[in-house]
Coordinates of C-alpha atoms and ligand atoms in Angstrom, one line a residue:
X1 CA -84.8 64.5 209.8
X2 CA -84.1 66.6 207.2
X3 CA -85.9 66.4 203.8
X4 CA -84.2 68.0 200.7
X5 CA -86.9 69.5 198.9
X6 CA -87.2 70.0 195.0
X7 CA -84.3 72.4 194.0
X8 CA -84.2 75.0 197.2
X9 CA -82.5 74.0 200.2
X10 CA -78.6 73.0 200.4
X11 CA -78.2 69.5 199.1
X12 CA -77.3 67.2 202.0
X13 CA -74.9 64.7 201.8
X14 CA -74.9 61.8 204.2
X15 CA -72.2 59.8 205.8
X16 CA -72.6 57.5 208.7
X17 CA -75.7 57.5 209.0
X18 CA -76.6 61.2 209.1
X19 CA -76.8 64.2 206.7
X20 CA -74.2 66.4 206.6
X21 CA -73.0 69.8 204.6
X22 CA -69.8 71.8 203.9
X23 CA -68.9 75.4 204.5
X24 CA -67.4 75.1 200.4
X25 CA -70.3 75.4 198.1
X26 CA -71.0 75.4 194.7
X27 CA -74.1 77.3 192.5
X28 CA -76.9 74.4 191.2
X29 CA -78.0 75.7 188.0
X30 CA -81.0 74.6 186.2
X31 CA -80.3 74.4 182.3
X32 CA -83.7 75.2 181.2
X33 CA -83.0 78.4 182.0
X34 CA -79.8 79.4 183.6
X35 CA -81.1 80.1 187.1
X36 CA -79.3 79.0 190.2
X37 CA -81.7 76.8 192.2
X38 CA -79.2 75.9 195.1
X39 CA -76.0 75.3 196.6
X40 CA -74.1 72.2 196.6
X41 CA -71.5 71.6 199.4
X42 CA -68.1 70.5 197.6
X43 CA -66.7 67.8 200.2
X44 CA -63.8 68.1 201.7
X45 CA -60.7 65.3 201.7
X46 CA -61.4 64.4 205.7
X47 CA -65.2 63.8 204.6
X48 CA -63.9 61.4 202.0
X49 CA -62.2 59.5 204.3
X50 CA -65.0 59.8 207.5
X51 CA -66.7 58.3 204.6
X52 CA -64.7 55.0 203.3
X53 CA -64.0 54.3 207.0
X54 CA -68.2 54.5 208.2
X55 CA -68.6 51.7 204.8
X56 CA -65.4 49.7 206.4
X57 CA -67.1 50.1 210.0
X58 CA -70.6 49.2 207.9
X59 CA -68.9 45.6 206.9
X60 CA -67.8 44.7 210.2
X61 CA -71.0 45.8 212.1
X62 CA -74.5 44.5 211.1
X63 CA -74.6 45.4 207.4
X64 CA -71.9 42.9 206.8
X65 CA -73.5 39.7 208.7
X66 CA -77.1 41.0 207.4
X67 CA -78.6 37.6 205.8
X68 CA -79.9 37.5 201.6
X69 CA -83.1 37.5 203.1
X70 CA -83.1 40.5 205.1
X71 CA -80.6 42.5 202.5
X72 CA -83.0 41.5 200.1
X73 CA -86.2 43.1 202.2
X74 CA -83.9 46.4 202.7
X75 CA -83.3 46.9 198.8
X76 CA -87.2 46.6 198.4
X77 CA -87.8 49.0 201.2
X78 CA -86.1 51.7 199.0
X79 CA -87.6 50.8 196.1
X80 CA -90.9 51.6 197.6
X81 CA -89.6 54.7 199.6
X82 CA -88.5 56.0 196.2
X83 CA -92.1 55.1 195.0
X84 CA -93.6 56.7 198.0
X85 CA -92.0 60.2 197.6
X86 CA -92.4 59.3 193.2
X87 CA -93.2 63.2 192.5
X88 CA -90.5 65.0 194.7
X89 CA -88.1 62.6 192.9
X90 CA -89.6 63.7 189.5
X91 CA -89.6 67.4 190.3
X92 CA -86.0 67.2 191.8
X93 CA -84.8 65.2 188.4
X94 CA -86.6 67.4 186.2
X95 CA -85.1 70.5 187.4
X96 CA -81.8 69.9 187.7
X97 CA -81.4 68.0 184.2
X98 CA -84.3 70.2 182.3
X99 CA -85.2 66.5 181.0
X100 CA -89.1 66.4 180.1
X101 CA -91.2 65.5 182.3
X102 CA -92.4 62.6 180.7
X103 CA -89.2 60.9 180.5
X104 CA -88.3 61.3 184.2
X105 CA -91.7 60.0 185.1
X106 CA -91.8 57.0 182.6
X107 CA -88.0 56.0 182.6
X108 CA -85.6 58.2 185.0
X109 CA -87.7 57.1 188.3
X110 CA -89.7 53.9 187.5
X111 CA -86.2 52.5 186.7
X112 CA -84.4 53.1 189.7
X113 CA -87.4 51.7 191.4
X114 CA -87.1 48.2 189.2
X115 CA -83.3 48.6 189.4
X116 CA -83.9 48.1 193.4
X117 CA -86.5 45.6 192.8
X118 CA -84.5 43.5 190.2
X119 CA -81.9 42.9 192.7
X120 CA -83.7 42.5 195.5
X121 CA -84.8 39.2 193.3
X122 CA -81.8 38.6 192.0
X123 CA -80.0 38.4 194.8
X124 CA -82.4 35.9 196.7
X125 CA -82.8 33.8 193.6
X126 CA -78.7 33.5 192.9
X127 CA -77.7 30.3 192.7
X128 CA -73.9 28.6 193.4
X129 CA -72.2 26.0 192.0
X130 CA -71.5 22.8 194.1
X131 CA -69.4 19.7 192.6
X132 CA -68.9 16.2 194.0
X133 CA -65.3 16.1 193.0
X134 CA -63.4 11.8 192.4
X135 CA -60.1 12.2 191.6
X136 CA -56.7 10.4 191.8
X137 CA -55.9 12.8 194.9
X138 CA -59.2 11.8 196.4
X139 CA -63.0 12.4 196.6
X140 CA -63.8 15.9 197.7
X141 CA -66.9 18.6 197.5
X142 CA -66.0 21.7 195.8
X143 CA -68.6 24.3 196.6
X144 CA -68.6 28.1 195.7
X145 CA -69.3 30.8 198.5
X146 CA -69.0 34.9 197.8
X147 CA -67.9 37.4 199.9
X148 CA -68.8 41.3 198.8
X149 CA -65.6 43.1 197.6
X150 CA -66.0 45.5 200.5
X151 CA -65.7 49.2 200.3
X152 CA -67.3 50.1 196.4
X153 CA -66.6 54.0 195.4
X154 CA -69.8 54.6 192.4
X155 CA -69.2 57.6 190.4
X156 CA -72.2 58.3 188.5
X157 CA -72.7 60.8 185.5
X158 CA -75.5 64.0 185.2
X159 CA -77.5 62.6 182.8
X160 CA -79.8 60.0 183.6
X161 CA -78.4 61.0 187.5
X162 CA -80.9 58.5 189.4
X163 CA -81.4 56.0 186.8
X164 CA -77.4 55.1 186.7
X165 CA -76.6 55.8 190.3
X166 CA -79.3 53.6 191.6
X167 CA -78.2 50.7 188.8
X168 CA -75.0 50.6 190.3
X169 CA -75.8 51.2 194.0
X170 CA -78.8 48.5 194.2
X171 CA -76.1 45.3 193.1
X172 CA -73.6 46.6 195.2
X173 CA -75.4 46.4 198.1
X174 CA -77.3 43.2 197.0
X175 CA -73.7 41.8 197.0
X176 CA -73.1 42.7 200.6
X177 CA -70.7 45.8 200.2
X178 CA -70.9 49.2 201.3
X179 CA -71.0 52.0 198.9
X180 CA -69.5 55.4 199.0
X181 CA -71.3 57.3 196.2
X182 CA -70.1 60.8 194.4
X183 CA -72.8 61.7 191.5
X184 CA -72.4 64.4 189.2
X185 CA -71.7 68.1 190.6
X186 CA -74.3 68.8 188.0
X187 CA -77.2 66.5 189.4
X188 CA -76.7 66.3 192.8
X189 CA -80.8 66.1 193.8
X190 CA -81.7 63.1 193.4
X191 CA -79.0 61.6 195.1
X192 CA -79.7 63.4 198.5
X193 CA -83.2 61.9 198.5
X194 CA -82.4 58.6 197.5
X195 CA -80.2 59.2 201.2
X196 CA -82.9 60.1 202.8
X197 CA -84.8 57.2 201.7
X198 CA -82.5 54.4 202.3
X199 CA -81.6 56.5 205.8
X200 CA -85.4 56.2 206.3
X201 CA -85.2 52.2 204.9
X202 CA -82.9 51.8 208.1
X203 CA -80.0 50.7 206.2
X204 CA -77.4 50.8 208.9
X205 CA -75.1 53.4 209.3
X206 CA -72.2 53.5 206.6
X207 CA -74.1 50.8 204.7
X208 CA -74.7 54.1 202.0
X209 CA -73.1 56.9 202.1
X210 CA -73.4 60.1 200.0
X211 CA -70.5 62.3 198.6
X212 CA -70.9 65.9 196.5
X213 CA -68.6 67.4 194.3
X214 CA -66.4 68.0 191.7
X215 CA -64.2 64.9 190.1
X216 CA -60.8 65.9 189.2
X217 CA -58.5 67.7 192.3
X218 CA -61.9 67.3 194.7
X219 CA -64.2 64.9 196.2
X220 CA -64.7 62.3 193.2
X221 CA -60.7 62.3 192.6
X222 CA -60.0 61.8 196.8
X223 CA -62.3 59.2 196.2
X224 CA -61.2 56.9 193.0
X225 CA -57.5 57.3 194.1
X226 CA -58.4 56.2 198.1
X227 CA -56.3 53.2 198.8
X228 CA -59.1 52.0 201.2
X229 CA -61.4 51.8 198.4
X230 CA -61.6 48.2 197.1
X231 CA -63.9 48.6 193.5
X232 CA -65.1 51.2 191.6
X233 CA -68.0 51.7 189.4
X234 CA -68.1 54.5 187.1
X235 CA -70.3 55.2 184.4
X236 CA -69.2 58.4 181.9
X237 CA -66.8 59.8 179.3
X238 CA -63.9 57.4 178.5
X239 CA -61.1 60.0 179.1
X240 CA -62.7 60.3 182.9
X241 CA -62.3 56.5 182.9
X242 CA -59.2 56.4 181.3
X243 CA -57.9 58.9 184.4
X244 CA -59.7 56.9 187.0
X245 CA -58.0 53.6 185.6
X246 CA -54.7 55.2 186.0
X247 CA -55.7 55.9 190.1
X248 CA -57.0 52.4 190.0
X249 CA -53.9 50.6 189.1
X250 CA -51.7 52.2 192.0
X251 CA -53.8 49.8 194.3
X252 CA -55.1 47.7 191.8
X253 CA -58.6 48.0 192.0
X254 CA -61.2 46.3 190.4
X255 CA -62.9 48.8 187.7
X256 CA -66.5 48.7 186.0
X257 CA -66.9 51.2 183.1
X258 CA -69.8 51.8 181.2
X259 CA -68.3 55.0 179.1
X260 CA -68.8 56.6 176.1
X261 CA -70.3 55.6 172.9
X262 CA -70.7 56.2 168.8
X263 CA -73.3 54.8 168.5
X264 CA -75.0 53.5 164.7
X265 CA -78.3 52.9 163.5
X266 CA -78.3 50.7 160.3
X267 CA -81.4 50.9 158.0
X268 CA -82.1 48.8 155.3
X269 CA -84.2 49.4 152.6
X270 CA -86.0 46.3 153.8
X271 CA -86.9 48.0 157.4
X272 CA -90.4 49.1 157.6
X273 CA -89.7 52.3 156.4
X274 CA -92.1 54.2 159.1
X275 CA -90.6 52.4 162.1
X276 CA -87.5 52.9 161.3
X277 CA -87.5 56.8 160.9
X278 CA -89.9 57.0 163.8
X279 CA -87.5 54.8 165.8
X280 CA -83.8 56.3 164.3
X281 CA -85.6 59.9 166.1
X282 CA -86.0 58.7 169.2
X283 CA -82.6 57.0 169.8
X284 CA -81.0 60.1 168.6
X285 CA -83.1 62.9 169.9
X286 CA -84.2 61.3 173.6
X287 CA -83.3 63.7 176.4
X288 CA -81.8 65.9 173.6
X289 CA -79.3 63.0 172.6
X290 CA -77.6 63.1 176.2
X291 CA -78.0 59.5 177.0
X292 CA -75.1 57.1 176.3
X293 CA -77.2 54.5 174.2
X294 CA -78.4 57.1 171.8
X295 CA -77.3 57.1 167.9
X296 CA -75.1 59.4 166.6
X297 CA -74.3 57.7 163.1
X298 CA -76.9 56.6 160.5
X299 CA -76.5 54.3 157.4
X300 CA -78.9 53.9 155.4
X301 CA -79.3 51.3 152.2
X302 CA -79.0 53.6 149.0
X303 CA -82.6 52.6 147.9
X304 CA -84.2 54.8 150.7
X305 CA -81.3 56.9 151.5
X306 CA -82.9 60.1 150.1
X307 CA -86.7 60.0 151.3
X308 CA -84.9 58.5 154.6
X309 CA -83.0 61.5 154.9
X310 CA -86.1 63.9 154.3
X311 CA -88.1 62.1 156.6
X312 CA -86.0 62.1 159.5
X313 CA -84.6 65.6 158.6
X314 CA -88.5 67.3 158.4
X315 CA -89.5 65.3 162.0
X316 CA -86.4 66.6 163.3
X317 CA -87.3 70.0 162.8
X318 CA -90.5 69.9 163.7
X319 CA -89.6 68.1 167.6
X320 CA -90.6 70.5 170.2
X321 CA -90.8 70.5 174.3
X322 CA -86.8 69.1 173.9
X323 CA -84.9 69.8 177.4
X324 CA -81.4 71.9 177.2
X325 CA -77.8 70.8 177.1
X326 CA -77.3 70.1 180.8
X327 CA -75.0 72.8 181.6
X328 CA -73.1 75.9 179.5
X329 CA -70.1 74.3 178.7
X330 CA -71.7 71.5 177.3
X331 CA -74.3 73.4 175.1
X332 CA -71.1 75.0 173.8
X333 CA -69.0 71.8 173.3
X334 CA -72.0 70.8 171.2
X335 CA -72.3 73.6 169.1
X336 CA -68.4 73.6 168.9
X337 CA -69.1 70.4 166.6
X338 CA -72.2 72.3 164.5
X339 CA -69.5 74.5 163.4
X340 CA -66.6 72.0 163.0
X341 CA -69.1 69.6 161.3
X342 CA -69.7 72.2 158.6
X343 CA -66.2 73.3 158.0
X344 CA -65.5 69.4 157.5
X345 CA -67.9 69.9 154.5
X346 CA -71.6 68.6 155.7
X347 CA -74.9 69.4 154.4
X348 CA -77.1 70.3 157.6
X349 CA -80.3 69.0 156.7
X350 CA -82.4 70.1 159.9
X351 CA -80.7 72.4 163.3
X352 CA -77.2 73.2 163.5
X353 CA -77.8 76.3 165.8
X354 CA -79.5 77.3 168.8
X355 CA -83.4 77.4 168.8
X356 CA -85.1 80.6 169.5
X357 CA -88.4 80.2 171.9
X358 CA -89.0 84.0 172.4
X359 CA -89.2 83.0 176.5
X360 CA -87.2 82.8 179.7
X361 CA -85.6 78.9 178.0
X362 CA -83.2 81.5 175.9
X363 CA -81.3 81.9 178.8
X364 CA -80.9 78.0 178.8
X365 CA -79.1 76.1 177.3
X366 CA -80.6 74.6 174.5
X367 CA -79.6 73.6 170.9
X368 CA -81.1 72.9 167.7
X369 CA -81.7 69.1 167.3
X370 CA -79.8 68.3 164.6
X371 CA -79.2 65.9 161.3
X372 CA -76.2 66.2 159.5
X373 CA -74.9 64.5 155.8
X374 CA -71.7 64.5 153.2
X375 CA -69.1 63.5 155.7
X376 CA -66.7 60.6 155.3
X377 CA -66.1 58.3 157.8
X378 CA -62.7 59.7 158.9
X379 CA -64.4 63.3 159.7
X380 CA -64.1 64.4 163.4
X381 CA -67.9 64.7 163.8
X382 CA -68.5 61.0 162.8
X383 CA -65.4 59.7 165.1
X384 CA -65.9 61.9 168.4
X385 CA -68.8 61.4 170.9
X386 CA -70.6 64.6 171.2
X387 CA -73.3 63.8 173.1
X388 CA -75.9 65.9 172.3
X389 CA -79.0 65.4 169.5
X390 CA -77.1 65.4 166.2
X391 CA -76.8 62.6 164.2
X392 CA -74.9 62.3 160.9
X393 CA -76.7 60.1 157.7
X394 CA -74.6 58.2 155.2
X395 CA -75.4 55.5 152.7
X396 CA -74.5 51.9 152.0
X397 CA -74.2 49.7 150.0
X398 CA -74.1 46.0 150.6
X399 CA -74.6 44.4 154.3
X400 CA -70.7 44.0 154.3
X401 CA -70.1 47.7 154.2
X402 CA -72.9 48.5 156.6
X403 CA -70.8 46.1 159.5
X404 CA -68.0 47.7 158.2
X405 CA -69.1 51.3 158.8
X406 CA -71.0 50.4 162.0
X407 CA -67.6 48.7 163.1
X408 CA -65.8 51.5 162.1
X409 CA -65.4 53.3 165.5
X410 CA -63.3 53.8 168.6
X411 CA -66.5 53.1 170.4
X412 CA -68.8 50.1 170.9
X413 CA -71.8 50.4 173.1
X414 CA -74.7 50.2 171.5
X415 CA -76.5 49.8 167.6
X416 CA -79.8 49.4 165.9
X417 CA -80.7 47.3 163.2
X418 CA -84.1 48.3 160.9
X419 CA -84.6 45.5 159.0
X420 CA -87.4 43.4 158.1
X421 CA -85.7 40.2 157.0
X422 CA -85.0 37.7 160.0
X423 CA -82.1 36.2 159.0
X424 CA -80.3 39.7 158.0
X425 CA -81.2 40.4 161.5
X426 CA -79.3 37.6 162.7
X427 CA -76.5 37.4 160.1
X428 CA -75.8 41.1 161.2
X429 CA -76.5 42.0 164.7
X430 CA -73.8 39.6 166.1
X431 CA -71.1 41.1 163.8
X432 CA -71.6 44.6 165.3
X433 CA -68.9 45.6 167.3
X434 CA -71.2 46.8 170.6
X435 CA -71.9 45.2 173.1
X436 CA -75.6 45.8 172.9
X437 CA -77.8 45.4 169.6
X438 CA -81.2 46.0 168.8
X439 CA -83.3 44.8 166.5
X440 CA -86.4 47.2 165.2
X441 CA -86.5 48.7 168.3
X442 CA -83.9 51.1 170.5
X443 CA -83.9 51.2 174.6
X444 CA -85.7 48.2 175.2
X445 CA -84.5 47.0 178.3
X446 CA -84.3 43.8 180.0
X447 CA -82.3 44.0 183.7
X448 CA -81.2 40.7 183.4
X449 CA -79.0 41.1 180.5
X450 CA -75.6 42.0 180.1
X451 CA -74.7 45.7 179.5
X452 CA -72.0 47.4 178.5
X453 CA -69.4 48.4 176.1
X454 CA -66.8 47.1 174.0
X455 CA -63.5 49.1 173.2
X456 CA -63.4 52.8 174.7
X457 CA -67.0 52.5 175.4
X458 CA -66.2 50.4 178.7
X459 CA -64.6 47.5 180.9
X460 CA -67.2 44.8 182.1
X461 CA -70.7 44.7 182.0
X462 CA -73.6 45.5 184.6
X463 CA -77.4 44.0 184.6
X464 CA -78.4 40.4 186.1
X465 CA -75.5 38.1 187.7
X466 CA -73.3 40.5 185.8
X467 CA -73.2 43.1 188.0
X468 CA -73.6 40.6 191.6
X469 CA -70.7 38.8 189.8
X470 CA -68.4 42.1 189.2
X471 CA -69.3 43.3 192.9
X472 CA -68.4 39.8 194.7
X473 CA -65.8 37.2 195.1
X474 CA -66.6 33.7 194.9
X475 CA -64.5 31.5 197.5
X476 CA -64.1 27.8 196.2
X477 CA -63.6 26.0 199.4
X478 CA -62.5 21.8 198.5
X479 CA -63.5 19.6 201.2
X480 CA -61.6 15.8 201.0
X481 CA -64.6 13.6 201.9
Ligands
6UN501 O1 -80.5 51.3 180.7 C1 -79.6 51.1 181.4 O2 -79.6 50.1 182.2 C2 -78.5 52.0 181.4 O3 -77.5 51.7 182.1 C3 -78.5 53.2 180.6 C4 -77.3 53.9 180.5 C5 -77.3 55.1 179.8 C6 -76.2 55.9 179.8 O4 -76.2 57.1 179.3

């Protein structure tokens, strides 16, 4: 059996139950410094659908009458193949995204590992709901039963590539459905191991299978828009959601969207002052600000606005060992808004161009991190998601305004809240418009809790029952007694 090691050979794909390739390719480039590290095969329509039909086959062959408790073992027999072969699955994510190291060994890989694990709980532990029903029709036992939804298409994005395919993949399969999955055409990698592992898991054929290429007019596109699909889970930018919402509703399938996100910090003058700067870096500079959750608009009480603004500005400047933009056109979508942010009249307190390291990273595709004040609220770079590590500071006032400004967005994922008061903290995170909030602290994550995003920054949320409950359909079956 094949294995796909770190960044050299062809990435496989794998349908039915065994790897496969394409004569159409595609150059793998690694962003920390521009070279091409492989070739990804770009699947054709006929794989697509050799692919939805091996997950339909899956359902009516073992994988569907598999019981909790054995579906249950299989989802922890990946979780520890992906711990067995931890360091291939580091150097393969590391390489293709440029992230540090440090972050794909302490969150990319030990998540998808708990993701697997969490369900392989949850999905032994869920409970249904039984009810001894006395009525004027009669006495009856209602009782709740769920089938999986059957055929899931996941779609999942380049930047946290193993993390977010595997926290979509593990529920669906807890649920009982097969999975056709199409990761990024950026961050392919990962996705061929994790094949190879569940292939190795014995997962039976068509249970998982694994799709490369691009989205729109190609493999991800033939996918979304297949009328044999019957859900779709898709985590990235809200116009690719919009688009695959459009292909949705010609069959009317069930969507789940985690999308994009604006997402604001709030610091009060309250906060403890060090946590909060040390905290407001991290959730906007983490892998280079390329992670959905991370902030992209400050506010800061007028009290510390000024020394907040120096401290975050001077740490910004002085981060080093920060990973690239993942590809060329994003690097220059992201210095697209460096320049538009200063013709819309900002101050650029740290960054705003491209670093210069003197090595072989200049042929990357890095860019300065960033921190960015003056603007008003209605300036394109505070209203667009540019995903990158640029944030933009502004002050306020009362707690009113600082709701008001947080809630001022298209978006509504995530927020943080620096405060040191308690009941500020709970007078204010509820009235943020996001549908995750944290409290003097950013990324701290519990797998049983719902997430997702309010407005344009998604449809539905995933984590705990909330993702067994999106990828299954309870049956109430009424017996008269
Ligand atoms: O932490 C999670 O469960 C998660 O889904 C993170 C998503 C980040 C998207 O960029």
């Amino acid at each position: 059996m094949r294995r796909t090691a770190p960044g050299s050979d062809p990435v496989a794909m794998y349908v039915a139950g065994s790897f496969r390739w394409a004569d159409d390719t595609f150059p793998l480039i690694d962003p920390t410094d521009g070279a091409v590290i492989g070739a990804v095969p770009e699947a054709p329509r006929e794989l697509v659908d050799e692919a939805v039909r091996a997950a339909r086959g899956a359902l009516a062959g073992p994988w569907g009458s598999m019981s909790v408790g054995d579906r249950s073992a299989a989802l922890r027999r990946i979780a520890d193949g992906i711990a067995a072969r931890f360091g291939d699955f580091v150097d393969t994510e590391v390489r293709e995204t440029g992230k540090p190291r440090a972050l794909a060994e302490t969150m990319d890989i030990p998540r998808a590992i708990d993701n697997f694990r969490a369900y392989a709980d949850l999905l032994y532990a869920r409970r249904d709901s039984t009810f001894h029903t006395v009525s004027p029709q009669g006495e009856a036992l209602n009782y709740t039963v769920r089938r999986p939804l059957g055929v899931v298409a996941v779609i999942s994005p380049w930047n946290l590539p193993l993390l977010l395919l595997s926290w979509k993949v593990a529920p669906a399969l807890a649920a009982g459905n097969a999975v056709v999955a199409k990761p990024s055409e950026e961050t392919p990698g990962t996705a061929a191991l994790l094949a190879e592992v569940i292939h190795e898991a014995g997962l039976p054929p068509g249970a998982f299978n694994l799709l490369h290429g691009h989205g729109a007019g190609a493999a991800g596109e033939f996918l979304t828009s297949h009328p044999e699909v019957d859900a779709i889970a898709f985590t990235g930018e809200s116009a690719t959601g919009s688009a695959i919402m459009r292909a949705a509703a010609d069959h009317v399938t069930p969507v789940s969207f985690e999308l994009g996100g604006k997402n604001a910090a709030l610091v009060f003058a309250d906060a403890d002052f060090e946590a909060a700067v040390e905290g407001t870096l991290r959730s906007a500079f983490t892998h280079s600000g390329q992670i959905c959750l991370c902030t992209e608009r400050v506010y800061v009480e007028r009290p510390i606005y000024d020394e907040f603004v120096a401290a975050l500005g001077e740490r910004a400047r002085k981060l080093a060992g920060y990973g690239p933009m993942i590809s060329a056109q994003h690097r220059d979508k992201v210095l697209s808004y460096y320049r538009l942010a200063v013709e819309e009249g900002a101050t650029v307190v740290a960054g705003g161009g491209i670093p210069d390291f003197g090595d072989d990273r200049d042929q990357g595709f890095h860019v300065e991190p960033t921190v960015l004040t003056g603007l008003p609220s209605t300036a394109r770079t505070v209203r667009e998601e540019i995903f990158g590590p640029v944030c933009h500071v502004a002050p306020f006032d009362t707690e009113d305004e600082a709701v008001r400004l947080a809630n001022d967005s298209a978006y509504g994922l995530a927020a943080t809240v620096w405060t040191t008061n308690l009941s500020r903290a709970h007078r204010v995170a509820p009235r943020v418009e996001a549908g995750i909030v944290w409290v003097n602290c950013w990324n701290l994550r519990d797998l049983r809790t719902p997430f997702g995003g309010v407005k344009a920054s998604g449809i539905g949320r995933e984590g705990g029952e909330y993702s067994l409950d999106f990828f299954s359909e309870p049956v109430n079956v009424c017996v008269r007694i």
